Short mmCIF file of C-alpha atoms and ligand atoms in Angstrom, two decimals:
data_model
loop_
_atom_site.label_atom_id
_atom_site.label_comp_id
_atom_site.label_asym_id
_atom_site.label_seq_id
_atom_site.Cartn_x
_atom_site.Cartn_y
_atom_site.Cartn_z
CA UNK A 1 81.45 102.05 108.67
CA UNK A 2 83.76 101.81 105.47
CA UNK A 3 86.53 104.93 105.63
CA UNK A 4 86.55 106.88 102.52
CA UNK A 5 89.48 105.93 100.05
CA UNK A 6 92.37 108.26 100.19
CA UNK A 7 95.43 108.57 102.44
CA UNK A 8 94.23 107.28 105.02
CA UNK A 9 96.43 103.65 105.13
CA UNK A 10 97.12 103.00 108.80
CA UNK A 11 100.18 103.38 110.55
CA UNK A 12 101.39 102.21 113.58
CA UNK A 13 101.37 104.94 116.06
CA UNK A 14 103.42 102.79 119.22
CA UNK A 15 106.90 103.94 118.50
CA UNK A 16 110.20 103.46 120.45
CA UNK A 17 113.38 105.00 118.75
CA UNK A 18 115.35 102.68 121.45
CA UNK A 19 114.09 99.20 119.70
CA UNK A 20 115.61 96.85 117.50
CA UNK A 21 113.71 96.89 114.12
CA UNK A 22 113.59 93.53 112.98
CA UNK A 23 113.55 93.29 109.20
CA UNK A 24 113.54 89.29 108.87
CA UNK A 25 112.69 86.39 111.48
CA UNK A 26 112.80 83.33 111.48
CA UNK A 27 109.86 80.46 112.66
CA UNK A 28 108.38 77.58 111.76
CA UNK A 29 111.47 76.88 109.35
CA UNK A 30 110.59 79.67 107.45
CA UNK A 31 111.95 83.29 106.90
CA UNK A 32 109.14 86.46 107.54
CA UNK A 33 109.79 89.54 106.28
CA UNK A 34 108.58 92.86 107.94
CA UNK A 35 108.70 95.66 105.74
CA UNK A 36 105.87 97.75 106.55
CA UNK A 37 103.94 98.43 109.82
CA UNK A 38 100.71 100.46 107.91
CA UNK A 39 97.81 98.77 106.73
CA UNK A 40 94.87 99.24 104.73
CA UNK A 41 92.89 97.90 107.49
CA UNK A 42 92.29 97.95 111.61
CA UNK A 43 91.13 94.80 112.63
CA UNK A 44 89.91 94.88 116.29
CA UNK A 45 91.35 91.73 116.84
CA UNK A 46 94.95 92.26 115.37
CA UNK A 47 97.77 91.48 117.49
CA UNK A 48 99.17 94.75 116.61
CA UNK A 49 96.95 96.82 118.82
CA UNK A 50 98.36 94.63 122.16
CA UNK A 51 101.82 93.61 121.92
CA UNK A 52 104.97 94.51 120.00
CA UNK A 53 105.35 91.38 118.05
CA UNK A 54 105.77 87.75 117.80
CA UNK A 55 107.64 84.76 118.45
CA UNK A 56 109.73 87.10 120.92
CA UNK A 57 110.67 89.48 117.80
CA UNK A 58 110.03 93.20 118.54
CA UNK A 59 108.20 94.17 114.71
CA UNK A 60 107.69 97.76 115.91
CA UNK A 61 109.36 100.11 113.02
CA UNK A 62 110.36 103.09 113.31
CA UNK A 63 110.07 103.59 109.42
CA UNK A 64 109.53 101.41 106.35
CA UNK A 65 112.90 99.31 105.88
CA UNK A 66 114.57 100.32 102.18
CA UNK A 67 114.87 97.50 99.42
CA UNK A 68 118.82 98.15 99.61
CA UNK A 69 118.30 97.01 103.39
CA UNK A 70 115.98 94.36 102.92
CA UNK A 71 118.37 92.70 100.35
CA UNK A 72 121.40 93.75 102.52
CA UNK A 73 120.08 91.37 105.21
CA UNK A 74 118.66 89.12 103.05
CA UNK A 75 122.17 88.28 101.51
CA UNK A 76 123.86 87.65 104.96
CA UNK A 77 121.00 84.31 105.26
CA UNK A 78 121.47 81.07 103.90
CA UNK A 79 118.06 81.21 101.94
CA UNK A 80 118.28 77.87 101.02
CA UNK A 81 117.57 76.90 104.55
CA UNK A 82 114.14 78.17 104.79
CA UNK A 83 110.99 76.30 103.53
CA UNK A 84 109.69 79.31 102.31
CA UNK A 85 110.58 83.24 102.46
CA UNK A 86 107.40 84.98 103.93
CA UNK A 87 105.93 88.76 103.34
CA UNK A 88 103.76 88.91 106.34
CA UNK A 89 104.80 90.95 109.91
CA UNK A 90 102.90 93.50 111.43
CA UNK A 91 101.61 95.07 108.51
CA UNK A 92 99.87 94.95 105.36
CA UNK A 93 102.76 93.93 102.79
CA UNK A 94 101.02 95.15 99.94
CA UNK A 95 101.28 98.88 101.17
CA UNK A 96 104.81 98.42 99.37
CA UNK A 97 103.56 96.46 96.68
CA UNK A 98 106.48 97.53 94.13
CA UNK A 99 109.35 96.08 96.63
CA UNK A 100 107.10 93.02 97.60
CA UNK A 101 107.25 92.80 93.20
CA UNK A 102 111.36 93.31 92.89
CA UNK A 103 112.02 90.92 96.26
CA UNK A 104 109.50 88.54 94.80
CA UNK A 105 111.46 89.04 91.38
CA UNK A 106 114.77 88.46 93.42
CA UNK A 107 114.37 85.86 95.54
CA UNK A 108 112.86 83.82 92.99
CA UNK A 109 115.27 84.26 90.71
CA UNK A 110 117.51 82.48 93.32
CA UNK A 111 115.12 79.42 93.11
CA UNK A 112 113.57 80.55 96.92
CA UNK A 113 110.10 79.98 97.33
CA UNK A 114 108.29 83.10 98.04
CA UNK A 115 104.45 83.28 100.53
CA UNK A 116 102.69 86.38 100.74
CA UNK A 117 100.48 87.08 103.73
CA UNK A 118 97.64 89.80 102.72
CA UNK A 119 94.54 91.03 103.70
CA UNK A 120 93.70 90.87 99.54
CA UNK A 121 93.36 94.47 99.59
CA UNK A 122 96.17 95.19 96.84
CA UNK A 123 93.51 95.71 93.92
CA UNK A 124 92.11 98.76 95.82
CA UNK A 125 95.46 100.09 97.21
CA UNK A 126 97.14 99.86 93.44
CA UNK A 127 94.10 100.95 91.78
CA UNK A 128 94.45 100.28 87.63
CA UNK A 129 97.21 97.67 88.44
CA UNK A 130 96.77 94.02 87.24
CA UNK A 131 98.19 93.02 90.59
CA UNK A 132 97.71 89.11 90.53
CA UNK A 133 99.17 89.06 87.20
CA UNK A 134 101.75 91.08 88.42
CA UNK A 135 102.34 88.89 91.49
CA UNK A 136 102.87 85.93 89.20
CA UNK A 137 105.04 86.76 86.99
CA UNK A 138 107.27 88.04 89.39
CA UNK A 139 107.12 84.07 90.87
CA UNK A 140 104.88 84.22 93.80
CA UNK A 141 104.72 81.02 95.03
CA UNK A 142 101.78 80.73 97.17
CA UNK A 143 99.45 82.94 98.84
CA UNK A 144 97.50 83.33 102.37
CA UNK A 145 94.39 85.47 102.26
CA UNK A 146 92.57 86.82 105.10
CA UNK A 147 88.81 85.85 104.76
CA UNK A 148 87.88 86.70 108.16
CA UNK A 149 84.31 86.71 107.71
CA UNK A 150 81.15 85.37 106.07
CA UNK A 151 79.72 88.34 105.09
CA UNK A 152 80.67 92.00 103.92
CA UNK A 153 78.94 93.29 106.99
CA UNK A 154 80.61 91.21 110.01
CA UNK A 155 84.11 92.24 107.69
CA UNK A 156 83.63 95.82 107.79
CA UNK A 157 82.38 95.63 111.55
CA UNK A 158 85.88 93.55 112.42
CA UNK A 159 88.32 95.03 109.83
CA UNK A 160 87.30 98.53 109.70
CA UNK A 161 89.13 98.55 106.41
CA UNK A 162 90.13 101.67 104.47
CA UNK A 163 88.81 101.29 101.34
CA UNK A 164 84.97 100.86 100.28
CA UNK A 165 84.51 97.06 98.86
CA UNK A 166 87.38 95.47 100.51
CA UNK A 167 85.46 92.10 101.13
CA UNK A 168 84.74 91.66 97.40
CA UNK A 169 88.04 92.51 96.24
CA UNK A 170 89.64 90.38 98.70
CA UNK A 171 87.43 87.91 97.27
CA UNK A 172 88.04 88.61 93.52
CA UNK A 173 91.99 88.82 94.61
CA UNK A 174 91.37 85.39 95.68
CA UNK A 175 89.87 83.67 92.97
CA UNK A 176 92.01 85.76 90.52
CA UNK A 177 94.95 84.47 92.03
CA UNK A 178 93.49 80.57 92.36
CA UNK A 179 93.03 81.12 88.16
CA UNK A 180 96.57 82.66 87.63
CA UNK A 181 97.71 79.03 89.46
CA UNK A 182 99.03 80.33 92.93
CA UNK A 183 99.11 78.11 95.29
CA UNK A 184 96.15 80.12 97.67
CA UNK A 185 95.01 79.68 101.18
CA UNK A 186 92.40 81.58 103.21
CA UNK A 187 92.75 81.83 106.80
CA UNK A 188 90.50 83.15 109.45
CA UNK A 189 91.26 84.23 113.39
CA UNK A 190 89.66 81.64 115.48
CA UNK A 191 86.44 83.38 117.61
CA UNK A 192 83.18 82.69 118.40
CA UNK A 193 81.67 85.62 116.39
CA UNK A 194 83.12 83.90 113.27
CA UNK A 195 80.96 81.56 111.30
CA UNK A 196 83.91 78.87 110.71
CA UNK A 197 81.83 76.46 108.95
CA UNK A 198 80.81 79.06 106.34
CA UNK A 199 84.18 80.78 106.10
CA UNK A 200 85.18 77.65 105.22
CA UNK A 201 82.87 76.61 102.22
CA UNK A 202 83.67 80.36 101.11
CA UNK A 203 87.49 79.21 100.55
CA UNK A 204 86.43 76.00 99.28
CA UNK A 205 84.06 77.29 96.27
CA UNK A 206 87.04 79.54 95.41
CA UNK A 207 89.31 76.94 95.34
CA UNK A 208 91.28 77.78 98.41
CA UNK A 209 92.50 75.90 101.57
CA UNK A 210 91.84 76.69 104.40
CA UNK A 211 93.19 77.38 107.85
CA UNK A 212 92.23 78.80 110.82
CA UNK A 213 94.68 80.93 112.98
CA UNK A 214 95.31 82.23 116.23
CA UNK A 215 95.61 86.29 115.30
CA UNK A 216 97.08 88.81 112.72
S1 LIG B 301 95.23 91.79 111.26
FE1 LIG B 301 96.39 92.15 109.35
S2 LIG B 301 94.90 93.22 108.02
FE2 LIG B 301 94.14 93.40 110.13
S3 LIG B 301 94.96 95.37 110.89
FE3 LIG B 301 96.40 93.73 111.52
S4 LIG B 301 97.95 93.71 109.88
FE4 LIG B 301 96.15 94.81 109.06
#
């Protein structure tokens, strides 16, 4: 069942004051950011509930980094190396959607291509905000979307999200975001429960690629 809206965005309980927080990391040739470890959602399947990050990066935090220490660490990189700088770790980005805005504003004002990762949810956690339009002008590049299901129902059953209607926003974030130009994407975790052919003509009709994933 759907949780009632409120204050009830998940954080990560599985806290260590001894470990390193990692900020940034780098794979794939690109640069991910970690700024938040709450979500607006509880997937059972995210990697979150079984290990303590990825790529051998521990993205545990012990608190939400601040903008003056995201840029701080940002600035010591060669940005120009990266194929893209990436909002994504083990959180839902858009829990800080203003900072996601002014990095977004930032690093593309530096000519660095900027990804968000999302679950689509930002429309319901920044309720009366024009979001995608918001996400544009601020020079989002492109944009992965979790679909992770074929239907409302299997979503709520997997996602356990927050907020009431989270499949259809995530939807309407998608298409809103294919209109406003964004380069878009929806992904799905790879499992047999998951119709893959279906999830896939979903992205399609929007106008999305496609691409399924291993977890997160
Ligand atoms: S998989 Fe993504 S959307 Fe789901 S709980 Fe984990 S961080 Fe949140």
């Amino acid at each position: 069942m759907v949780k009632k809206l409120g204050s009830a965005i998940q954080d990560n309980d599985h806290r260590n004051p001894m470990h390193k927080e990692t900020i940034s990391y780098e794979a794939h040739g690109n640069l991910y950011l970690n700024i938040t470890n709450r979500c607006s959602a509880d997937c059972i399947f995210c990697i979150r509930r079984t290990c303590d990050g990825v790529y051998g990066y521990d993205l545990r935090l012990s608190r939400d980094p601040s903008e003056e220490e995201i840029m701080r660490e940002l600035e010591n990189l060669n940005l120009t190396t990266y194929k893209e700088v990436v909002f994504t770790g083990f959180g839902e980005p858009t829990c800080r959607f203003d900072t996601v805005i002014r990095l977004t504003q930032w690093l593309h004002q530096g000519g660095i291509p900027v990804r968000l990762d999302t679950n689509g949810h930002a429309a319901l956690i920044c309720h009366g905000r024009n979001v995608v339009a918001e996400l544009k002008a601020a020079g989002l590049t492109a944009l992965s979307v979790s679909l992770n299901a074929e239907s409302e129902e299997k979503y709520n059953r997997m996602c356990r999200p927050v907020f009431e209607g989270s499949y259809q926003a995530m939807l309407d974030f998608t298409k809103k975001a294919i209109m406003a130009g964004i380069r878009t994407r929806m992904t799905v975790v790879g499992q047999q429960s998951i119709d893959i052919k279906e999830c896939e003509r979903i992205a399609t009709v929007l106008g999305a690629s496609f691409r399924v994933r291993s977890s997160l």
